[in-house]
Coordinates of C-alpha atoms in Angstrom, one line a residue:
M240 CA -18.5 -3.0 15.1
P241 CA -16.0 -5.4 13.8
S242 CA -14.4 -7.7 15.9
Y243 CA -11.0 -10.2 16.0
T244 CA -10.0 -13.5 17.4
A245 CA -6.5 -15.0 16.9
P246 CA -6.2 -17.6 15.2
S247 CA -4.3 -19.5 17.9
K248 CA -5.0 -22.8 17.3
D249 CA -4.0 -22.5 13.3
M250 CA -0.9 -21.3 14.2
Q251 CA 0.0 -23.7 16.6
Y252 CA -0.6 -26.4 13.3
V253 CA 1.2 -24.5 11.3
L254 CA 4.1 -24.0 13.5
H255 CA 4.0 -28.0 14.7
D256 CA 2.5 -29.7 13.1
V257 CA 3.3 -28.5 9.3
L258 CA 6.9 -26.5 9.7
N259 CA 7.8 -29.2 13.2
I260 CA 9.9 -25.8 14.4
A261 CA 10.7 -27.4 17.4
A262 CA 12.9 -30.1 15.8
S263 CA 14.7 -28.1 13.4
D264 CA 18.2 -27.1 14.2
I265 CA 17.9 -23.8 13.5
P266 CA 19.6 -21.5 16.8
G267 CA 17.0 -21.0 19.1
Y268 CA 13.8 -23.5 17.3
S269 CA 14.7 -26.2 19.9
D270 CA 13.3 -23.9 23.0
L271 CA 10.0 -23.7 21.1
D272 CA 8.0 -26.2 22.1
R273 CA 4.1 -26.0 21.6
D274 CA 4.1 -24.4 25.0
F275 CA 5.8 -21.9 25.0
T276 CA 4.9 -20.7 21.7
A277 CA 1.3 -21.0 23.5
A278 CA 2.0 -18.8 26.0
I279 CA 3.4 -16.5 23.8
L280 CA 0.4 -16.6 21.4
D281 CA -2.3 -16.0 23.8
E282 CA -1.0 -13.3 25.3
A283 CA -0.5 -11.5 22.3
G284 CA -4.5 -13.0 21.4
K285 CA -5.5 -10.9 24.3
I286 CA -3.5 -7.4 22.8
A287 CA -4.7 -7.6 19.5
A288 CA -8.0 -8.7 20.5
E289 CA -9.0 -6.8 23.7
V290 CA -6.1 -3.6 23.8
L291 CA -5.8 -3.1 19.2
S292 CA -9.0 -4.3 17.9
P293 CA -11.1 -1.8 19.4
L294 CA -9.1 1.1 18.6
N295 CA -9.0 0.3 14.7
P296 CA -12.3 1.6 14.1
V297 CA -11.4 4.8 16.6
G298 CA -8.1 5.4 14.3
D299 CA -10.1 5.1 11.2
T300 CA -13.3 7.4 11.8
V301 CA -10.9 10.3 14.0
G302 CA -7.5 9.6 12.5
C303 CA -4.2 11.4 12.9
K304 CA -4.2 15.2 13.9
M305 CA -1.6 17.7 12.8
E306 CA -1.9 21.5 14.9
N307 CA 0.8 23.8 14.8
G308 CA 3.7 21.3 14.0
V309 CA 2.2 18.7 16.2
V310 CA 0.8 15.4 14.8
Y311 CA -1.1 13.9 17.5
T312 CA -2.6 10.2 17.0
P313 CA -6.0 8.9 17.6
P314 CA -7.5 8.6 21.4
G315 CA -6.2 5.4 23.2
F316 CA -3.2 4.7 20.7
K317 CA -0.6 6.5 22.8
D318 CA -1.8 4.1 26.0
A319 CA -2.1 0.6 23.3
F320 CA 1.5 2.2 22.6
A321 CA 2.6 1.9 26.2
Q322 CA 1.6 -1.7 26.7
M323 CA 3.3 -2.8 23.8
K324 CA 6.0 -0.7 25.2
V325 CA 5.9 -2.5 28.8
G326 CA 5.1 -6.4 27.3
G327 CA 8.6 -5.7 25.2
W328 CA 6.4 -6.7 22.1
P329 CA 7.9 -4.5 19.7
G330 CA 11.7 -6.3 20.9
I331 CA 10.5 -10.0 21.0
D332 CA 12.7 -10.5 18.2
M333 CA 15.5 -8.3 18.2
P334 CA 19.2 -9.4 20.6
E335 CA 18.9 -9.2 23.9
E336 CA 22.6 -7.2 24.1
F337 CA 20.2 -4.0 23.3
G338 CA 17.1 -5.1 25.6
G339 CA 14.7 -7.6 22.8
Q340 CA 13.9 -11.0 23.9
G341 CA 16.1 -12.8 21.4
L342 CA 13.1 -14.7 19.9
P343 CA 13.6 -16.5 16.0
Y344 CA 12.3 -13.9 13.7
V345 CA 9.4 -16.7 12.9
M346 CA 8.0 -15.8 16.5
G347 CA 8.0 -12.1 15.5
T348 CA 6.0 -12.9 12.1
A349 CA 3.4 -14.8 14.0
V350 CA 2.9 -12.1 16.5
G351 CA 3.1 -9.5 14.2
E352 CA -0.1 -10.6 12.2
Y353 CA -2.4 -11.0 15.1
F354 CA -1.4 -6.8 15.6
S355 CA -1.4 -6.3 11.6
A356 CA -5.2 -8.2 11.6
A357 CA -6.8 -6.1 15.0
N358 CA -5.2 -2.7 13.6
Q359 CA -2.8 -2.7 10.6
A360 CA -2.5 1.5 11.1
F361 CA -1.3 1.0 14.8
T362 CA 0.7 -1.8 13.8
M363 CA 2.9 0.3 11.9
Y364 CA 4.6 2.4 14.3
Q365 CA 6.5 -0.5 16.0
G366 CA 6.7 -2.3 12.9
L367 CA 9.1 0.5 10.6
T368 CA 10.8 1.1 14.0
H369 CA 11.7 -2.8 13.9
G370 CA 13.2 -2.6 10.2
A371 CA 14.8 0.9 11.0
A372 CA 16.7 -0.7 13.9
S373 CA 17.4 -3.9 11.4
T374 CA 18.7 -1.7 9.5
I375 CA 21.2 0.0 11.8
L376 CA 21.9 -3.3 13.2
A377 CA 22.7 -4.5 9.8
H378 CA 25.1 -1.5 8.7
G379 CA 25.9 0.8 11.4
T380 CA 29.0 1.5 13.7
A381 CA 28.9 0.2 17.1
D382 CA 28.4 3.7 18.2
Q383 CA 25.5 4.2 16.1
K384 CA 23.8 0.8 17.5
A385 CA 24.8 2.0 21.0
T386 CA 23.0 5.4 20.5
Y387 CA 20.4 4.2 18.6
L388 CA 19.2 0.2 19.0
P389 CA 18.0 0.2 23.0
K390 CA 15.7 2.9 22.9
M391 CA 14.4 1.7 19.2
V392 CA 14.6 -1.9 20.4
A393 CA 12.2 -0.7 23.4
C394 CA 10.8 1.9 20.8
D395 CA 11.3 5.0 23.2
W396 CA 12.3 5.9 19.7
T397 CA 10.2 4.9 17.0
G398 CA 12.0 4.9 13.7
T399 CA 11.0 5.3 9.6
M400 CA 12.2 5.5 5.9
N401 CA 12.4 8.1 4.1
L402 CA 13.0 7.1 -0.1
T403 CA 10.1 9.0 -2.2
E404 CA 10.7 12.4 -3.3
P405 CA 7.5 14.4 -4.8
H406 CA 9.1 14.3 -8.7
C407 CA 10.2 10.3 -8.2
G408 CA 9.3 7.1 -6.7
T409 CA 10.3 4.0 -7.5
D410 CA 13.0 5.1 -9.9
L411 CA 15.0 6.5 -6.7
G412 CA 17.5 7.7 -8.9
L413 CA 15.8 11.0 -9.4
M414 CA 16.1 12.2 -6.1
R415 CA 17.3 15.7 -5.4
T416 CA 17.6 15.5 -1.6
R417 CA 21.3 16.3 -1.2
A418 CA 23.7 15.2 1.7
E419 CA 26.2 18.1 2.3
P420 CA 29.2 17.1 4.1
Q421 CA 30.7 18.7 7.5
A422 CA 33.9 19.2 9.4
D423 CA 32.9 16.8 12.3
G424 CA 31.9 14.1 9.6
S425 CA 28.6 15.0 9.4
Y426 CA 25.9 16.1 7.0
K427 CA 23.5 18.5 5.8
V428 CA 20.3 17.3 5.1
T429 CA 17.8 19.0 2.7
G430 CA 15.0 18.3 0.2
Q431 CA 11.4 16.7 1.0
K432 CA 10.2 13.0 0.8
I433 CA 6.4 12.3 0.7
F434 CA 4.5 9.1 1.9
I435 CA 6.8 8.4 5.0
S436 CA 4.9 6.5 7.7
A437 CA 4.8 7.4 10.8
G438 CA 6.7 10.3 10.4
E439 CA 5.4 12.5 13.2
H440 CA 3.4 11.3 16.3
D441 CA 3.0 12.2 20.1
M442 CA 4.2 8.6 20.9
A443 CA 7.7 8.7 21.5
E444 CA 10.1 10.9 22.3
N445 CA 12.6 10.7 19.5
I446 CA 11.9 9.5 15.9
V447 CA 15.2 8.1 13.9
H448 CA 14.3 8.7 10.2
L449 CA 16.3 6.5 7.7
V450 CA 16.7 9.4 4.7
L451 CA 18.2 8.5 1.2
A452 CA 19.9 11.5 0.2
K453 CA 22.7 12.2 -2.6
I454 CA 26.3 13.4 -1.4
P455 CA 27.6 16.6 -4.0
G456 CA 29.8 14.8 -6.4
G457 CA 28.9 11.7 -6.2
P458 CA 27.8 9.0 -9.2
E459 CA 25.2 10.1 -10.9
G460 CA 21.9 8.2 -10.3
I461 CA 21.3 5.0 -8.3
K462 CA 24.6 4.4 -7.9
G463 CA 25.0 7.9 -5.4
V464 CA 23.1 7.4 -3.3
S465 CA 23.4 7.0 0.0
L466 CA 21.5 6.4 3.3
F467 CA 21.4 9.2 6.8
I468 CA 20.4 8.6 9.9
V469 CA 18.6 12.0 11.2
P470 CA 17.1 12.3 14.1
K471 CA 13.9 14.4 15.0
V472 CA 15.9 15.3 18.5
L473 CA 19.9 15.2 18.6
V474 CA 21.4 12.6 20.9
N475 CA 24.0 14.4 23.0
D476 CA 27.4 11.7 23.8
D477 CA 25.9 10.5 27.1
G478 CA 22.9 9.6 25.2
S479 CA 20.4 11.8 26.3
L480 CA 18.1 14.6 24.2
G481 CA 19.5 17.7 23.0
A482 CA 18.5 20.4 20.5
R483 CA 15.2 19.7 17.6
N484 CA 17.0 18.8 14.5
A485 CA 16.1 20.7 11.2
V486 CA 13.6 18.4 10.2
S487 CA 9.6 19.1 10.3
C488 CA 5.9 17.6 9.1
G489 CA 5.1 19.5 6.4
K490 CA 1.1 18.1 6.3
I491 CA -0.5 14.8 6.7
E492 CA -1.6 13.1 3.5
E493 CA -5.1 12.7 3.4
K494 CA -5.9 8.6 1.9
M495 CA -7.6 6.1 1.0
G496 CA -7.1 4.2 4.4
I497 CA -4.8 3.8 7.3
H498 CA -6.5 6.4 8.8
G499 CA -4.2 5.9 12.1
N500 CA -1.1 6.2 10.8
A501 CA 0.5 9.0 10.1
T502 CA 1.9 9.6 6.6
C503 CA 3.9 12.7 6.3
V504 CA 5.6 15.1 4.3
M505 CA 8.6 15.5 5.8
N506 CA 11.4 18.4 4.9
Y507 CA 14.7 18.1 5.5
D508 CA 16.3 22.0 6.2
G509 CA 20.1 21.5 6.5
A510 CA 18.8 18.5 8.8
T511 CA 22.0 17.0 11.0
G512 CA 22.7 13.3 9.3
Y513 CA 24.9 10.7 10.0
L514 CA 25.5 8.2 6.6
L515 CA 25.0 4.8 7.4
G516 CA 27.1 2.3 6.4
E517 CA 29.1 3.2 2.8
A518 CA 29.0 6.1 1.1
H519 CA 27.1 6.1 -2.3
K520 CA 25.9 2.6 -0.9
G521 CA 22.7 3.6 0.7
M522 CA 20.3 1.2 -1.7
R523 CA 22.4 -1.5 0.0
A524 CA 21.5 -0.7 3.4
M525 CA 18.1 0.6 2.4
F526 CA 16.6 -3.3 0.7
T527 CA 17.8 -5.0 4.9
M528 CA 14.5 -2.6 5.5
M529 CA 12.9 -3.0 2.5
N530 CA 13.0 -6.7 2.5
E531 CA 11.7 -6.8 5.9
A532 CA 8.9 -4.5 5.1
R533 CA 8.2 -5.9 1.7
L534 CA 7.3 -9.4 4.2
G535 CA 5.7 -7.4 6.9
V536 CA 3.9 -6.1 3.9
G537 CA 2.9 -9.2 2.8
M538 CA 1.6 -10.4 6.3
Q539 CA -0.4 -7.8 6.2
G540 CA -2.6 -8.7 2.7
L541 CA -2.7 -11.8 5.1
A542 CA -4.0 -10.3 8.5
Q543 CA -6.3 -8.0 6.4
A544 CA -8.0 -11.1 4.8
E545 CA -8.0 -13.3 7.9
I546 CA -10.5 -10.2 10.0
A547 CA -12.1 -9.5 6.7
F548 CA -13.0 -13.7 6.6
Q549 CA -13.4 -13.5 10.3
N550 CA -16.4 -11.3 10.4
A551 CA -18.1 -12.1 7.1
L552 CA -18.5 -15.7 8.4
A553 CA -20.1 -14.5 11.0
Y554 CA -22.3 -12.8 9.5
A555 CA -23.1 -15.3 6.6
K556 CA -24.0 -17.8 9.8
D557 CA -26.7 -14.9 11.0
R558 CA -28.3 -13.4 8.5
L559 CA -31.3 -15.2 7.5
Q560 CA -32.0 -14.9 3.9
G561 CA -33.4 -17.1 1.4
R562 CA -34.0 -20.7 1.8
D563 CA -31.8 -23.9 0.9
V564 CA -32.8 -24.5 -2.2
T565 CA -32.2 -29.1 -1.5
G566 CA -34.1 -28.1 1.6
V567 CA -35.1 -25.2 4.6
K568 CA -32.6 -25.7 6.9
N569 CA -33.9 -23.6 9.6
P570 CA -38.3 -24.4 10.3
D571 CA -38.1 -22.0 13.1
G572 CA -37.2 -18.7 11.2
P573 CA -38.8 -16.7 8.3
A574 CA -35.3 -17.8 6.5
D575 CA -32.1 -20.0 6.4
P576 CA -29.2 -18.5 6.7
L577 CA -27.0 -17.1 4.7
I578 CA -24.0 -19.9 4.6
V579 CA -26.3 -22.0 3.1
H580 CA -26.4 -21.0 -0.3
P581 CA -23.6 -22.8 -2.9
D582 CA -22.5 -19.1 -3.8
I583 CA -21.3 -17.7 -0.5
R584 CA -19.8 -21.1 0.4
R585 CA -18.0 -20.7 -2.1
N586 CA -16.9 -17.0 -1.3
L587 CA -16.3 -18.0 2.4
M588 CA -14.0 -20.8 1.5
E589 CA -12.0 -18.7 -1.2
Q590 CA -11.5 -16.9 1.8
K591 CA -10.3 -19.5 4.2
S592 CA -8.7 -21.3 1.5
F593 CA -6.3 -18.2 0.8
A594 CA -5.5 -16.9 4.7
E595 CA -4.5 -20.3 5.6
G596 CA -2.3 -21.0 3.1
A597 CA -1.3 -17.5 3.2
R598 CA -0.5 -17.8 7.1
A599 CA 1.7 -21.3 6.5
F600 CA 3.3 -19.4 3.4
L601 CA 4.9 -16.8 5.4
L602 CA 6.1 -18.5 8.2
W603 CA 8.2 -20.6 6.2
G604 CA 9.1 -17.6 4.7
A605 CA 9.8 -16.6 8.2
T606 CA 11.9 -20.3 8.9
L607 CA 14.2 -19.3 6.1
I608 CA 15.1 -16.3 7.3
D609 CA 15.5 -17.7 10.5
A610 CA 17.5 -20.1 9.1
A611 CA 20.2 -17.8 6.8
H612 CA 20.4 -15.1 9.3
R613 CA 21.0 -17.6 12.8
K614 CA 23.0 -20.3 11.0
G615 CA 24.3 -18.5 7.7
D616 CA 22.6 -20.6 5.0
G617 CA 22.6 -19.3 2.2
A618 CA 20.7 -21.9 0.1
A619 CA 18.0 -20.4 2.4
D620 CA 18.7 -16.9 2.3
G621 CA 18.5 -17.3 -1.7
L622 CA 15.3 -19.0 -1.6
V623 CA 13.6 -16.0 0.7
S624 CA 15.2 -13.6 -1.7
L625 CA 13.3 -15.0 -4.7
M626 CA 9.8 -16.1 -2.3
T627 CA 10.5 -12.1 -1.2
P628 CA 8.9 -10.7 -4.2
V629 CA 5.7 -13.2 -4.5
I630 CA 5.1 -12.9 -0.4
K631 CA 4.6 -9.2 -0.5
G632 CA 2.9 -9.0 -4.6
F633 CA 0.7 -12.0 -4.6
L634 CA 0.0 -11.7 -0.9
T635 CA -1.0 -8.6 -0.8
D636 CA -2.7 -8.2 -4.2
K637 CA -5.1 -11.8 -3.4
G638 CA -5.0 -10.0 0.2
F639 CA -7.1 -7.2 -0.8
E640 CA -9.5 -8.8 -3.1
M641 CA -10.9 -10.9 -0.1
T642 CA -11.8 -8.2 2.3
V643 CA -13.4 -7.6 -1.0
Q644 CA -15.2 -10.7 -1.1
A645 CA -16.1 -10.8 2.2
Q646 CA -18.0 -7.2 2.1
Q647 CA -19.7 -8.8 -0.4
I648 CA -21.3 -11.4 2.0
Y649 CA -23.1 -8.5 3.8
G650 CA -24.7 -7.2 0.4
G651 CA -25.5 -3.7 0.8
H652 CA -24.8 -3.6 4.7
G653 CA -20.7 -4.1 3.4
Y654 CA -21.0 -0.9 1.4
I655 CA -22.3 0.6 5.2
E656 CA -19.8 2.3 7.3
E657 CA -20.9 0.8 10.2
W658 CA -20.4 -3.0 10.0
G659 CA -16.7 -1.8 9.1
M660 CA -15.5 -4.5 6.1
S661 CA -15.4 -1.2 4.1
Q662 CA -12.5 -0.4 6.8
F663 CA -10.6 -3.5 6.0
A664 CA -10.8 -3.3 2.6
R665 CA -9.5 0.5 2.2
D666 CA -6.8 -0.4 4.7
A667 CA -5.3 -3.4 2.5
R668 CA -5.6 -1.2 -0.4
I669 CA -2.0 0.5 0.1
A670 CA -0.1 -3.0 0.5
M671 CA -0.7 -3.5 -3.3
I672 CA 1.3 -0.1 -3.1
Y673 CA 3.6 1.1 -0.9
E674 CA 6.9 -0.7 0.2
G675 CA 7.4 -1.6 -4.1
A676 CA 4.2 -1.7 -6.2
N677 CA 3.1 -4.7 -7.2
G678 CA 3.9 -4.5 -10.8
V679 CA 7.5 -4.2 -9.5
Q680 CA 7.4 -6.6 -7.7
A681 CA 7.0 -9.0 -10.8
L682 CA 9.8 -6.5 -12.3
D683 CA 11.7 -8.0 -9.8
L684 CA 10.8 -11.5 -9.6
V685 CA 11.3 -11.8 -13.5
G686 CA 14.3 -9.2 -14.3
R687 CA 16.7 -10.5 -11.4
K688 CA 15.5 -12.8 -9.3
L689 CA 15.0 -15.3 -11.5
A690 CA 18.5 -14.9 -12.9
Q691 CA 20.4 -14.4 -9.7
D692 CA 23.1 -17.0 -8.6
G693 CA 22.6 -18.8 -12.7
G694 CA 19.5 -19.7 -11.5
K695 CA 19.9 -21.5 -9.0
H696 CA 17.0 -20.2 -6.7
V697 CA 14.2 -21.5 -8.8
M698 CA 16.0 -24.7 -9.7
A699 CA 16.3 -25.4 -5.9
F700 CA 12.7 -24.2 -5.5
F701 CA 11.4 -27.0 -8.3
D702 CA 13.7 -29.8 -6.4
L703 CA 11.7 -28.7 -2.9
V704 CA 8.4 -29.4 -4.9
K705 CA 9.6 -32.2 -6.7
G706 CA 11.2 -33.5 -3.4
F707 CA 8.0 -33.9 -1.8
C708 CA 6.1 -35.0 -4.8
N709 CA 8.4 -37.8 -4.8
D710 CA 8.2 -38.7 -1.1
N711 CA 4.2 -38.9 -1.3
A712 CA 3.7 -39.4 -4.2
E713 CA 3.2 -43.4 -2.5
T714 CA 1.4 -42.1 0.2
A715 CA -2.0 -43.1 1.0
G716 CA -4.7 -40.9 0.4
M717 CA -2.0 -38.4 -1.1
G718 CA -2.3 -38.7 -4.4
E719 CA -5.3 -36.2 -4.7
F720 CA -3.1 -33.8 -3.3
V721 CA 0.5 -34.4 -5.1
E722 CA -1.1 -34.8 -8.6
P723 CA -2.4 -30.7 -8.6
L724 CA 0.8 -29.8 -7.5
K725 CA 3.3 -31.3 -10.0
R726 CA 1.5 -30.0 -12.2
A727 CA 0.8 -26.5 -11.4
S728 CA 5.2 -26.5 -10.7
K729 CA 5.3 -27.8 -14.5
D730 CA 3.5 -25.0 -15.5
L731 CA 5.5 -22.6 -13.5
Q732 CA 8.4 -24.2 -14.7
T733 CA 7.1 -24.0 -18.3
A734 CA 7.3 -20.2 -17.8
A735 CA 10.3 -19.7 -16.8
M736 CA 11.8 -21.7 -19.8
Y737 CA 9.5 -19.3 -22.0
F738 CA 11.6 -16.5 -20.1
M739 CA 14.5 -17.6 -21.0
A740 CA 14.3 -18.6 -24.4
E741 CA 11.9 -15.2 -25.1
G742 CA 13.3 -13.2 -22.8
M743 CA 16.7 -12.4 -24.5
K744 CA 15.7 -11.4 -28.0
N745 CA 12.5 -9.9 -26.7
P746 CA 12.3 -8.3 -23.3
N747 CA 8.7 -7.4 -23.3
A748 CA 7.9 -10.7 -24.2
A749 CA 8.9 -11.5 -20.5
L750 CA 8.1 -8.5 -19.1
A751 CA 4.7 -8.0 -20.1
G752 CA 3.9 -11.4 -18.4
S753 CA 5.5 -10.5 -15.6
Y754 CA 2.6 -10.3 -13.3
D755 CA 1.1 -13.4 -14.1
F756 CA 3.9 -15.1 -13.2
M757 CA 4.0 -13.7 -10.1
H758 CA 0.8 -14.6 -9.6
L759 CA 1.3 -18.2 -11.5
F760 CA 4.3 -18.9 -8.7
G761 CA 2.3 -18.0 -6.0
H762 CA 0.0 -20.0 -6.2
V763 CA 2.6 -23.0 -6.5
C764 CA 3.4 -21.9 -3.4
L765 CA 0.2 -22.3 -1.3
G766 CA -0.6 -25.5 -3.3
L767 CA 2.7 -26.3 -1.9
M768 CA 1.5 -25.7 1.8
W769 CA -1.8 -27.2 0.9
A770 CA -0.1 -30.9 -0.3
K771 CA 2.4 -30.2 3.7
M772 CA -0.9 -29.5 5.7
A773 CA -2.5 -32.3 4.1
R774 CA 0.2 -34.1 4.7
A775 CA 0.4 -33.2 8.4
S776 CA -3.5 -33.8 8.8
Q777 CA -3.7 -37.3 7.3
A778 CA -0.7 -38.5 9.7
A779 CA -2.6 -36.7 12.5
L780 CA -5.9 -38.4 11.6
A781 CA -3.9 -41.6 11.5
A782 CA -2.4 -41.5 15.4
G783 CA -5.7 -41.0 15.9
T784 CA -5.4 -36.8 17.2
D785 CA -8.0 -36.1 19.7
D786 CA -9.2 -33.3 17.5
P787 CA -10.7 -35.2 14.4
V788 CA -12.8 -32.4 13.1
F789 CA -10.3 -29.7 12.9
H790 CA -7.7 -32.0 10.5
Q791 CA -10.8 -33.4 8.5
T792 CA -11.6 -29.8 8.1
K793 CA -8.5 -29.0 6.8
L794 CA -8.7 -31.7 4.6
V795 CA -11.3 -30.5 2.5
T796 CA -9.9 -27.2 2.6
A797 CA -7.2 -28.7 0.8
R798 CA -8.9 -30.5 -1.8
F799 CA -11.1 -27.1 -2.2
Y800 CA -7.6 -25.0 -2.8
M801 CA -6.0 -28.1 -5.8
T802 CA -9.8 -28.2 -7.4
R803 CA -10.9 -24.0 -7.7
Q804 CA -7.5 -22.1 -7.3
L805 CA -4.6 -24.2 -8.4
P806 CA -5.6 -24.8 -12.0
M807 CA -5.4 -20.9 -12.1
T808 CA -1.7 -21.3 -12.5
A809 CA -2.6 -23.3 -16.7
T810 CA -4.5 -19.5 -16.9
H811 CA -1.6 -17.7 -16.0
L812 CA 0.5 -19.4 -18.4
A813 CA -1.5 -19.3 -21.0
R814 CA -1.2 -15.0 -20.8
I815 CA 2.1 -16.0 -20.4
Q816 CA 3.0 -17.6 -23.6
A817 CA 0.8 -14.8 -25.6
G818 CA 3.6 -12.8 -25.9
A819 CA 4.3 -9.2 -25.7
E820 CA 2.2 -8.4 -28.9
P821 CA -1.1 -8.4 -27.5
V822 CA -0.1 -5.9 -24.6
M823 CA 1.7 -3.6 -26.7
A824 CA -0.1 -3.7 -30.1
L825 CA -2.0 -0.6 -29.4
E826 CA -0.1 2.4 -30.4
A827 CA 0.2 4.7 -27.3
A828 CA -1.7 7.7 -29.2
N829 CA -4.9 5.2 -30.3
F830 CA -5.8 4.5 -26.7

């Protein structure tokens, strides 16, 4: 059975050596010294390794069961959920006034990686609740906040998001779910939603569904969509639970992975709902949850890559196969371990450099969210908005790719279920699809985010990279990291200029290159992170660190990324500059 060890040493390194969070002027960050974050990370790591990870294969093999309309989670899930609640983990970064611990979002992100790596399907129950609670916090009335948030922050009640319908996925303007106004100010919600993660289960006494629906007489299409709070069990005026609402689970979907999470078809048959935010402004409110969810899904890509890498590395060190062409390394055994072979090393280095670079990228993104929310930093808000499709799309694409590469280390054993590697690939696969398929993320990046606020945010990113390169141009030993980063950033700028020049006269030219642009952008972001880590480790070595091997390893891994991965920006640029013609030339009838 696979195992998991929380990468706390690396997490501390990114938080303190690279991001230097304790010295930040973001409110709440001055409390995040090494000892404090270590205490949190160590405890979260224990829960991930000892409680959640052993349940991961259970969730995969047993899955959720539905009997007489009741959904039962896999054995052990309820007890684990209770432990998470007792520890206050679901509300670690939620406001104290509603029962949360009030820590910065960056700490919720850090521990969230542990939990998601150890058991992605399980962690989705509290993750979706967090997103739903954040949406009510941002758009709810005072009464709605008082009614729902304390219970949701504690995960006594869980939450969901309901967007997709059988006939429409991304094009939500086609939705048919209706919300009829009632005399008491409530609405009667009628319709069917599909693919609803954690839609029904036995781990909470109530489930608060956030449902997109149309109020009759409103604008056509997406402009007529509103958002409603539709609880599974109605809440009385005194906060106690009342009658069961007219919402039910029609079935649990049978799917490729995340079997431990109940993915449901939800039927609303005149269910009582309450408007959340303004009428016909539902997408604005729902995007609060969707943007948070997209960052969380990007984290899932990293998390599955991390646990897959950990197990592949252990296997490569243990499995004896063949002899090292440069000389025997294991003279007392019949063969050398797999890890001596260059192609195995290449595979493992690709996994390692991705996981560590992605962790730094994700945590940096979390600090931008904290800067935006805790100190009202508009520039940080704009930058993380630009980065959201990159975090979601690039990290989940590459995360899935890394789980497949980890599986490859095992050869035929990786295809056998008892080793557990296929679960990581199957669980990672959904992250490329839900919360907006990655093709949609690429379109959002090129079609909306590049030009947002007159292109101010992408220019700010270019300036950020340029500033780092200029600041370190003369730093001893940094040339081998700065120069590749400058070349990659130039490729990104050239691609952006191409879209500006071609996009208006030939929109397909931009859209055909959007996916490559998302990956080009992702590589530059990880290149920037590796350059920052190289600088931090060089400084640590120069100061006489008591762990030189750790920092030397960082530099070796940074060199690998700069020489073997970052040059992919040139390939992506060439594809972008080829334009739409190679993509669109073949008539649909001739495929």
